[in-house]
Coordinates of C-alpha atoms and ligand atoms in Angstrom, one line a residue:
M1 CA 138.9 112.9 95.4
A2 CA 138.2 111.2 92.1
T3 CA 134.7 112.0 91.0
V4 CA 132.6 109.9 88.6
Q5 CA 129.7 112.0 87.3
M6 CA 127.2 111.7 84.6
K7 CA 125.0 114.8 84.4
V8 CA 121.3 114.4 84.1
R9 CA 119.6 117.7 83.3
P10 CA 116.8 118.4 85.8
E11 CA 114.5 119.1 82.9
D12 CA 115.0 115.5 81.7
L13 CA 113.7 114.3 84.9
S14 CA 110.1 114.2 86.0
L15 CA 111.0 113.4 89.6
V16 CA 107.6 111.8 90.2
P17 CA 106.9 110.4 86.8
K18 CA 103.3 110.7 85.7
N19 CA 101.6 107.4 85.0
D20 CA 97.9 107.0 85.0
E21 CA 98.1 103.8 86.9
R22 CA 99.9 105.6 89.7
I23 CA 97.0 108.0 90.3
P24 CA 94.8 107.0 93.2
A25 CA 91.0 106.8 92.8
A26 CA 88.9 109.7 93.9
G27 CA 88.5 109.8 97.7
I28 CA 89.0 111.3 101.1
L29 CA 92.2 111.4 103.2
V30 CA 91.3 111.9 106.8
I31 CA 94.2 113.0 109.0
F32 CA 93.8 112.5 112.7
G33 CA 96.0 114.8 114.8
A34 CA 96.0 117.3 112.0
S35 CA 96.8 120.3 114.3
G36 CA 100.3 118.8 115.0
D37 CA 103.5 119.7 113.3
L38 CA 103.8 116.7 111.0
T39 CA 100.6 117.7 109.1
K40 CA 101.8 121.2 108.4
R41 CA 105.5 120.5 107.9
K42 CA 105.4 117.3 106.0
L43 CA 102.1 115.8 105.0
L44 CA 100.4 118.8 103.4
P45 CA 103.5 119.9 101.5
A46 CA 103.9 116.4 100.2
L47 CA 100.3 116.2 99.2
F48 CA 100.6 119.5 97.4
H49 CA 103.7 118.3 95.5
L50 CA 101.7 115.3 94.3
W51 CA 98.8 117.6 93.3
K52 CA 101.2 119.9 91.4
A53 CA 102.6 116.8 89.6
D54 CA 99.0 115.8 88.7
L55 CA 99.3 112.7 90.7
L56 CA 96.2 113.2 92.8
P57 CA 92.7 112.8 91.4
Q58 CA 90.8 116.0 90.8
K59 CA 88.1 114.8 93.1
F60 CA 90.0 114.5 96.3
S61 CA 89.4 115.8 99.8
I62 CA 91.6 116.2 102.8
I63 CA 89.9 116.4 106.2
G64 CA 91.9 117.4 109.2
V65 CA 90.7 116.0 112.5
A66 CA 91.8 117.2 115.9
R67 CA 90.3 118.3 119.2
R68 CA 90.5 122.1 118.8
P69 CA 87.6 123.8 116.9
L70 CA 89.7 125.2 114.1
G71 CA 87.1 125.4 111.4
E72 CA 88.2 127.3 108.3
K73 CA 91.3 128.5 109.9
F74 CA 92.7 125.0 109.4
A75 CA 92.9 125.3 105.6
E76 CA 94.6 128.7 106.0
E77 CA 97.2 127.3 108.3
M78 CA 97.9 124.4 105.9
R79 CA 98.3 126.9 103.1
A80 CA 100.9 128.8 105.2
G81 CA 102.6 125.5 106.0
I82 CA 102.8 124.5 102.4
L83 CA 104.4 127.9 101.6
E84 CA 106.8 127.6 104.4
F85 CA 107.9 124.0 104.2
G86 CA 107.0 122.9 100.7
D87 CA 107.8 123.8 97.1
A88 CA 105.1 126.4 96.4
Q89 CA 104.6 130.0 95.3
A90 CA 101.9 132.1 96.9
D91 CA 100.5 133.1 93.5
D92 CA 100.4 129.6 92.1
P93 CA 96.8 128.9 91.0
K94 CA 97.4 125.2 91.6
L95 CA 97.9 126.1 95.3
D96 CA 94.5 127.8 95.5
A97 CA 92.8 124.9 93.8
F98 CA 94.5 122.5 96.2
V99 CA 93.6 124.4 99.3
K100 CA 89.9 124.3 98.3
N101 CA 90.0 120.5 99.0
I102 CA 91.0 121.0 102.6
G103 CA 88.3 120.7 105.4
Y104 CA 88.3 120.2 109.1
Y105 CA 86.3 118.3 111.7
A106 CA 86.7 118.7 115.4
L107 CA 86.6 115.5 117.5
N108 CA 87.7 114.1 120.8
F109 CA 89.7 111.0 119.8
D110 CA 88.7 109.1 122.9
D111 CA 85.0 109.9 122.8
P112 CA 83.2 107.0 120.9
A113 CA 80.1 109.2 120.4
H114 CA 82.1 111.6 118.1
Y115 CA 82.7 109.0 115.4
A116 CA 79.1 108.9 114.3
G117 CA 79.4 112.6 113.5
L118 CA 82.6 112.0 111.6
K119 CA 80.9 109.4 109.5
S120 CA 78.0 111.7 108.7
E121 CA 80.5 114.4 107.8
L122 CA 82.4 112.1 105.4
E123 CA 79.1 111.1 103.8
R124 CA 78.0 114.7 103.4
I125 CA 81.3 115.6 101.7
E126 CA 81.1 112.6 99.4
K127 CA 77.6 113.5 98.4
E128 CA 78.4 117.2 97.9
R129 CA 81.5 116.5 95.8
G130 CA 80.1 113.5 94.0
L131 CA 82.8 111.5 95.6
C132 CA 82.2 107.8 96.1
G133 CA 85.6 106.3 96.4
D134 CA 88.5 105.5 98.7
R135 CA 88.8 106.6 102.3
I136 CA 92.2 106.6 103.9
F137 CA 92.6 107.4 107.6
Y138 CA 96.0 108.7 108.7
L139 CA 96.8 108.4 112.4
A140 CA 99.3 111.2 113.2
T141 CA 98.1 111.6 116.8
A142 CA 100.0 110.8 120.0
P143 CA 100.2 107.0 120.2
E144 CA 97.9 106.6 123.2
F145 CA 95.0 107.6 120.9
F146 CA 95.7 105.0 118.2
S147 CA 93.5 102.3 119.7
H148 CA 90.6 104.7 120.5
I149 CA 90.6 105.9 116.9
I150 CA 90.7 102.4 115.5
D151 CA 87.8 101.3 117.7
G152 CA 85.8 104.5 116.8
L153 CA 86.3 103.9 113.1
G154 CA 85.4 100.2 113.5
A155 CA 82.3 100.9 115.5
Q156 CA 80.9 103.1 112.7
G157 CA 81.8 100.6 110.0
L158 CA 84.3 103.0 108.5
A159 CA 86.9 100.3 107.9
H160 CA 84.8 99.4 104.8
T161 CA 83.2 101.5 102.1
H162 CA 80.6 100.3 99.6
C163 CA 82.3 101.9 96.6
G164 CA 86.0 102.0 97.2
R165 CA 88.9 101.0 99.3
S166 CA 89.5 101.9 102.9
G167 CA 92.8 101.9 104.7
V168 CA 94.6 103.1 107.7
V169 CA 98.1 104.7 107.9
I170 CA 99.7 104.5 111.3
E171 CA 102.6 106.7 112.3
K172 CA 105.4 105.6 114.6
P173 CA 105.9 104.7 117.4
F174 CA 104.0 101.5 116.9
G175 CA 103.9 100.3 120.5
H176 CA 106.7 100.9 123.0
D177 CA 107.7 97.2 123.5
L178 CA 106.8 93.8 122.3
D179 CA 103.6 93.4 124.4
S180 CA 102.2 96.8 123.5
A181 CA 103.0 96.3 119.8
R182 CA 101.2 93.0 119.8
E183 CA 98.2 94.4 121.6
L184 CA 98.0 97.3 119.2
N185 CA 98.3 94.9 116.2
T186 CA 95.5 92.8 117.6
R187 CA 93.3 95.9 118.0
V188 CA 94.1 97.2 114.5
N189 CA 93.6 93.8 112.9
A190 CA 90.2 93.4 114.7
V191 CA 89.0 96.3 112.6
F192 CA 91.2 96.5 109.5
H193 CA 92.5 93.5 107.5
E194 CA 96.3 93.5 107.4
S195 CA 96.1 94.4 103.6
Q196 CA 94.5 97.7 104.7
V197 CA 97.1 98.6 107.2
F198 CA 100.1 100.9 106.4
R199 CA 102.6 101.2 109.3
I200 CA 104.7 104.1 108.2
D201 CA 108.4 104.6 108.7
H202 CA 109.4 107.9 107.1
Y203 CA 113.0 106.5 106.4
L204 CA 111.5 104.3 103.7
G205 CA 110.3 107.4 101.9
K206 CA 113.9 108.7 101.5
E207 CA 115.2 108.3 97.9
T208 CA 118.6 107.1 99.2
V209 CA 117.0 104.4 101.3
Q210 CA 115.0 103.1 98.4
N211 CA 118.2 103.4 96.3
L212 CA 119.8 100.7 98.5
L213 CA 117.7 98.1 96.7
V214 CA 118.5 99.5 93.3
F215 CA 122.2 99.8 94.2
R216 CA 122.3 96.1 95.3
F217 CA 120.0 94.5 92.8
A218 CA 120.3 96.6 89.6
N219 CA 124.1 96.3 89.5
G220 CA 126.1 93.2 89.1
I221 CA 129.4 94.1 90.5
F222 CA 128.8 94.4 94.2
E223 CA 126.5 91.5 94.9
P224 CA 129.1 88.7 94.5
L225 CA 131.2 90.5 97.2
W226 CA 128.2 91.2 99.5
N227 CA 128.8 88.5 102.0
R228 CA 131.0 87.2 104.8
N229 CA 133.8 86.3 102.5
Y230 CA 134.6 89.8 101.6
I231 CA 132.9 92.1 104.1
D232 CA 134.7 92.6 107.5
H233 CA 132.0 94.6 109.2
V234 CA 129.1 97.0 108.7
Q235 CA 128.5 100.3 110.6
I236 CA 125.2 102.1 110.5
T237 CA 125.1 105.6 112.0
V238 CA 122.1 108.0 112.6
A239 CA 123.8 111.1 114.0
E240 CA 121.8 114.2 114.8
T241 CA 123.0 117.6 115.9
L242 CA 119.6 118.5 117.3
G243 CA 118.4 117.9 120.8
V244 CA 114.9 116.9 121.7
E245 CA 113.4 120.2 120.3
G246 CA 110.6 120.7 122.7
R247 CA 109.5 117.1 122.6
G248 CA 110.7 116.4 126.1
P249 CA 107.6 114.5 127.4
F250 CA 107.6 112.3 124.3
Y251 CA 111.3 111.6 124.4
E252 CA 111.3 110.9 128.1
Q253 CA 109.1 107.9 127.4
A254 CA 111.0 106.9 124.2
G255 CA 114.8 107.3 124.3
A256 CA 117.1 106.6 121.3
L257 CA 116.6 102.9 121.2
R258 CA 112.8 103.1 120.8
D259 CA 112.8 106.4 118.8
V260 CA 115.3 105.5 116.1
V261 CA 117.0 102.1 116.4
Q262 CA 114.0 99.7 116.6
N263 CA 112.5 101.2 113.5
H264 CA 114.6 103.4 111.2
M265 CA 117.8 101.6 111.8
M266 CA 116.3 98.2 111.5
E267 CA 114.8 99.1 108.2
L268 CA 118.3 100.3 107.0
L269 CA 119.9 97.1 108.3
S270 CA 117.3 94.9 106.6
L271 CA 117.9 96.6 103.2
V272 CA 121.7 96.1 103.5
A273 CA 121.3 92.5 104.6
L274 CA 118.3 91.0 102.7
E275 CA 118.6 88.3 100.0
P276 CA 117.5 89.3 96.5
P277 CA 113.7 89.4 96.5
S278 CA 112.1 87.6 93.6
S279 CA 110.3 90.8 92.6
F280 CA 109.6 94.2 93.9
E281 CA 106.2 93.2 95.1
A282 CA 105.3 94.0 98.7
E283 CA 105.1 90.3 99.7
S284 CA 108.5 89.4 98.4
V285 CA 110.4 92.4 99.8
R286 CA 108.7 92.2 103.2
R287 CA 109.3 88.5 103.4
E288 CA 113.1 88.9 102.8
K289 CA 113.3 91.7 105.4
L290 CA 111.5 89.6 107.9
K291 CA 114.0 86.7 107.3
V292 CA 116.9 89.1 108.2
W293 CA 115.3 90.2 111.4
K294 CA 114.5 86.7 112.4
A295 CA 118.1 85.6 111.8
I296 CA 119.4 88.0 114.4
P297 CA 120.0 86.1 117.6
S298 CA 119.0 87.8 120.9
I299 CA 121.4 90.7 121.5
P300 CA 123.4 90.3 124.7
V301 CA 122.7 93.3 127.0
L302 CA 126.5 93.7 127.2
N303 CA 126.5 94.4 123.4
A304 CA 124.3 97.5 123.9
V305 CA 125.4 100.7 125.5
R306 CA 123.6 103.9 126.2
G307 CA 124.4 107.6 126.7
Q308 CA 122.9 110.9 127.6
Y309 CA 124.2 114.3 126.6
G310 CA 125.3 116.9 129.1
P311 CA 125.8 120.6 128.2
G312 CA 128.3 121.3 125.4
T313 CA 128.8 123.1 122.1
V314 CA 127.2 122.1 118.9
G315 CA 128.0 124.0 115.7
G316 CA 129.7 126.7 117.7
E317 CA 126.7 127.2 120.0
Q318 CA 126.5 126.5 123.6
V319 CA 123.6 124.1 124.3
P320 CA 122.1 122.7 127.5
G321 CA 122.3 119.1 128.6
Y322 CA 119.3 116.8 128.1
R323 CA 118.3 117.1 131.8
Q324 CA 118.0 120.8 131.4
E325 CA 115.7 120.6 128.4
D326 CA 112.1 121.8 128.7
R327 CA 109.8 119.3 130.5
V328 CA 112.6 116.7 131.1
N329 CA 113.2 115.2 134.5
P330 CA 116.3 116.8 135.9
E331 CA 117.4 113.3 137.0
S332 CA 116.3 111.6 133.8
G333 CA 117.7 108.1 133.0
T334 CA 116.5 108.3 129.4
E335 CA 119.1 107.6 126.8
T336 CA 119.8 110.1 124.0
Y337 CA 122.4 107.8 122.5
A338 CA 122.5 104.1 121.9
A339 CA 125.1 101.9 120.3
L340 CA 125.1 98.1 119.8
K341 CA 126.6 95.2 118.1
L342 CA 124.5 92.5 116.5
E343 CA 125.0 89.5 114.2
I344 CA 122.9 87.9 111.5
E345 CA 123.1 84.2 111.6
N346 CA 122.7 83.0 108.1
W347 CA 125.0 81.8 105.3
R348 CA 125.6 85.3 103.9
W349 CA 126.4 87.1 107.2
A350 CA 127.6 84.6 109.8
G351 CA 130.5 86.2 111.7
V352 CA 130.1 89.7 110.2
P353 CA 129.4 92.2 113.0
F354 CA 126.9 95.0 112.4
Y355 CA 127.5 98.0 114.6
L356 CA 124.6 100.4 115.0
R357 CA 124.6 103.8 116.8
A358 CA 122.1 106.6 117.0
G359 CA 122.5 109.8 119.0
K360 CA 121.3 113.3 119.5
R361 CA 123.6 116.4 119.9
L362 CA 126.4 114.8 118.1
P363 CA 128.9 117.0 116.1
Q364 CA 127.4 116.2 112.7
R365 CA 124.1 115.4 111.2
A366 CA 124.6 112.3 109.1
T367 CA 122.9 109.0 108.4
E368 CA 125.4 106.7 106.8
I369 CA 126.0 103.0 106.2
S370 CA 129.6 101.9 105.8
I371 CA 130.5 98.6 104.5
Q372 CA 134.1 97.8 105.4
F373 CA 135.7 95.2 103.2
K374 CA 138.4 92.8 104.3
Q375 CA 142.1 93.6 103.8
P376 CA 143.7 92.1 100.7
P377 CA 145.2 88.7 101.7
L378 CA 148.8 90.0 101.1
L379 CA 149.9 93.5 101.7
I380 CA 153.0 93.8 99.4
F381 CA 153.1 97.6 100.1
D382 CA 153.3 97.4 103.8
Q383 CA 156.8 98.9 104.1
L384 CA 155.4 102.2 102.8
Q385 CA 153.4 102.7 105.9
R386 CA 156.6 104.0 107.4
T387 CA 156.9 106.8 104.9
G388 CA 154.5 109.1 106.8
V389 CA 152.9 110.2 103.6
C390 CA 149.9 107.9 104.0
P391 CA 150.1 106.3 107.4
M392 CA 147.8 103.4 106.7
I393 CA 146.8 101.3 103.7
E394 CA 143.2 101.1 104.6
P395 CA 140.8 98.4 103.5
N396 CA 138.2 99.2 100.8
L397 CA 135.2 101.1 102.2
L398 CA 131.8 101.5 100.6
T399 CA 129.9 104.4 102.1
L400 CA 126.2 104.8 101.4
R401 CA 125.3 108.4 102.5
I402 CA 121.6 108.5 103.3
Q403 CA 121.6 112.2 104.3
P404 CA 122.7 114.9 104.0
D405 CA 125.2 114.9 101.0
E406 CA 123.2 112.0 99.6
G407 CA 125.5 109.7 97.6
I408 CA 127.8 106.8 97.5
S409 CA 131.5 106.6 97.7
L410 CA 134.1 103.9 97.4
R411 CA 137.5 104.1 99.0
F412 CA 140.4 102.3 97.4
G413 CA 144.2 102.6 97.5
A414 CA 145.9 104.6 94.7
K415 CA 149.5 105.2 93.9
V416 CA 150.8 108.6 94.8
P417 CA 152.5 110.1 91.8
T418 CA 156.1 110.2 92.8
T419 CA 159.2 108.6 91.3
M420 CA 160.8 108.0 94.6
E421 CA 158.8 105.1 95.9
M422 CA 155.5 103.2 95.7
T423 CA 153.3 105.2 98.0
V424 CA 149.7 104.2 98.4
C425 CA 147.0 106.6 99.5
P426 CA 143.3 106.0 100.1
V427 CA 141.2 107.9 97.6
N428 CA 137.4 108.1 97.1
M429 CA 135.4 107.5 94.0
D430 CA 132.2 109.5 94.6
F431 CA 128.7 109.6 93.3
D432 CA 126.8 112.7 94.5
Y433 CA 123.0 112.5 94.1
A434 CA 122.4 116.2 93.9
S435 CA 125.0 117.0 91.3
V436 CA 123.6 114.2 89.0
F437 CA 119.9 114.4 89.6
G438 CA 119.5 117.9 91.1
K439 CA 118.3 118.7 94.6
S440 CA 114.9 117.2 95.2
K441 CA 112.2 119.3 96.7
A442 CA 110.3 116.2 97.8
N443 CA 110.3 115.4 101.6
G444 CA 109.9 111.7 101.3
Y445 CA 106.2 111.5 102.3
E446 CA 105.1 111.9 98.7
R447 CA 106.0 108.4 97.8
L448 CA 104.6 106.9 101.0
L449 CA 101.3 108.8 100.8
L450 CA 100.8 107.9 97.2
D451 CA 101.6 104.2 97.8
A452 CA 99.2 104.1 100.7
M453 CA 96.5 105.6 98.6
L454 CA 97.2 103.1 95.9
G455 CA 97.2 100.2 98.3
D456 CA 100.9 99.3 97.7
Q457 CA 102.4 98.1 101.0
T458 CA 106.0 97.5 99.8
L459 CA 107.4 100.3 101.8
F460 CA 105.4 99.8 104.9
S461 CA 106.0 97.5 107.9
H462 CA 104.1 94.3 108.3
R463 CA 102.8 93.2 111.6
D464 CA 105.3 90.3 111.9
G465 CA 108.2 92.7 111.2
V466 CA 107.2 95.2 113.8
E467 CA 106.8 92.4 116.4
T468 CA 110.1 90.8 115.5
T469 CA 112.1 94.0 115.9
W470 CA 110.4 94.8 119.2
G471 CA 111.2 91.3 120.3
L472 CA 114.9 92.0 119.8
Y473 CA 115.0 95.2 121.7
T474 CA 112.5 94.6 124.5
P475 CA 115.0 92.6 126.7
I476 CA 117.5 95.4 126.4
L477 CA 114.9 98.0 127.2
D478 CA 113.8 96.0 130.2
A479 CA 117.3 95.6 131.5
W480 CA 118.0 99.3 131.1
A481 CA 114.8 100.2 132.8
A482 CA 115.7 98.0 135.7
K483 CA 119.0 99.7 136.3
K484 CA 119.2 103.5 136.1
P485 CA 122.6 104.5 134.8
S486 CA 124.7 106.2 137.5
S487 CA 127.0 107.9 135.0
F488 CA 124.5 110.0 133.1
P489 CA 125.2 112.5 131.5
N490 CA 128.1 110.6 130.0
Y491 CA 128.9 112.6 126.9
A492 CA 129.1 116.3 126.2
A493 CA 126.8 117.8 123.6
G494 CA 128.9 118.1 120.4
S495 CA 131.0 115.1 121.1
W496 CA 130.8 111.7 119.4
G497 CA 129.0 110.0 122.3
P498 CA 130.1 108.1 125.4
A499 CA 133.4 106.3 125.9
C500 CA 131.5 103.0 126.4
A501 CA 130.4 103.2 122.7
D502 CA 134.0 103.4 121.6
H503 CA 135.0 100.5 123.9
L504 CA 132.1 98.4 122.4
I505 CA 133.6 98.6 118.9
E506 CA 137.3 98.7 119.9
R507 CA 136.9 95.4 121.7
D508 CA 136.7 93.9 118.2
G509 CA 139.7 95.9 116.9
H510 CA 137.5 98.4 115.0
A511 CA 136.7 102.1 115.4
W512 CA 133.7 104.2 114.6
R513 CA 134.0 106.3 111.5
N514 CA 133.5 109.7 112.8
N515 CA 134.3 112.0 110.0
L516 CA 131.0 111.5 108.1
G517 CA 129.6 113.0 104.9
K518 CA 131.3 113.9 101.7
R519 CA 134.5 115.1 103.3
S520 CA 135.3 111.7 104.7
Ligands
BG6_1 C1 112.0 110.6 114.0 C2 112.4 110.7 115.5 O1 111.3 109.4 113.8 O2 113.1 110.6 113.2 C3 113.2 111.9 115.7 O3 111.2 110.7 116.3 C4 114.4 112.0 114.8 O4 113.6 112.0 117.1 C5 113.9 111.8 113.4 O5 114.9 113.3 114.9 C6 115.1 111.7 112.4 O6 114.6 111.8 111.1 P1 115.4 112.4 109.9 O7 114.6 112.2 108.7 O8 115.6 113.8 110.3 O9 116.7 111.6 109.9

């Protein structure tokens, strides 16, 4: 493998550059559903990373809100979470200073009477700490509570503050189909103006996802080729080795299409396909993404296939099938794998198929986008395919590795050094994120939390975007719900998914790329 590397010393890099304009105003971040895993594993470690990098204001409070009466134990649990999942040392004085900002308030999300108490608590903290500033509400609860919380905040006038900004961050899933997403949007927008709403998709916090925009629009060489004249097809894969990890009840209601395809994969697709935005402002970027989604014609149900894993072996370990997982219906019809083909009907992409697949309990964990270019018009080396040295002269392939092994590689044909004949072999030119920039300790939420606190919506979904993507998938979900698959489970854990997914792509003369990551 040919490797093109330019070393950047980690000490030359401030991974989150300090810039006074990027420090939010003093304020309070209220996290609903704070006793859940997300807060301990991701949000608090990310907030601590920001604090350590001096990117949070000194006057800043984090209030966890959940049903259980946790009191002071909450701050202790968060400290332990930061040490376990974040970049922190137990004796770091910055950690002690940070933990002092953490408080807790017990509340029943669906009891409107409790919100008056929360309001008084916020006012008390603000007075005590001399804080009159922003209030951001982060909804990390189960989705059935989103509307209750929004209504409760609205009833107490908490959507506005007299001396700062107020905003709401809403975790996925944002609705479970088009109607429910519309209804939730209406409820949210009845209380918060769209400019105050941050619908979060953690994929957009990943450096490599943001790098898609840089790769396309800060480099001149690929953009002229980035269209139907040169690109044969695009594959996007989100492969996971994990199963449902104790989230049976949630996953039973979700399935792969709702859990990953409608949101994370559509974000990836939009960044691959969008037209150059006129600036990196929220409005421009979100407008271009919406244009992509709107240009996708309805996806025929025949172009979408589903699968469910049975028992098998992943990473050398024997694992149960989905139906044997904790709190999963033993006859469940929920899909743990989905694959589909879609098209984008605009001048750039007409006729270029996009193949998407997402699955749990696959042999490798890898999120990748591969752009397969067309074959050269004339293959003057075709006779060498018979030599057996390199069986195929393969078309150029650009692979954007989102995770793990973050990087980009370009496959091209090179001459094998031999005097006997002209033998062509595919080789890779590889850019590896970690070896150039060092391994980042950030978990992706740093950027998203900071942007939400600063009021920058560029990396968050707009109401129209969420409704458009749900509009594409709701007919498929309805058709699937109407007909329970008789063949489930139809792939073994540790395999690359059901045979119907292979047929879907083979119909067009293509094949899934299954050997993902740096070794491909
Ligand atoms: C979440 C899904 O949104 O994304 C999970 O609910 C999935 O089921 C996860 O495992 C994948 O995220 P990542 O960052 O691990 O690729």
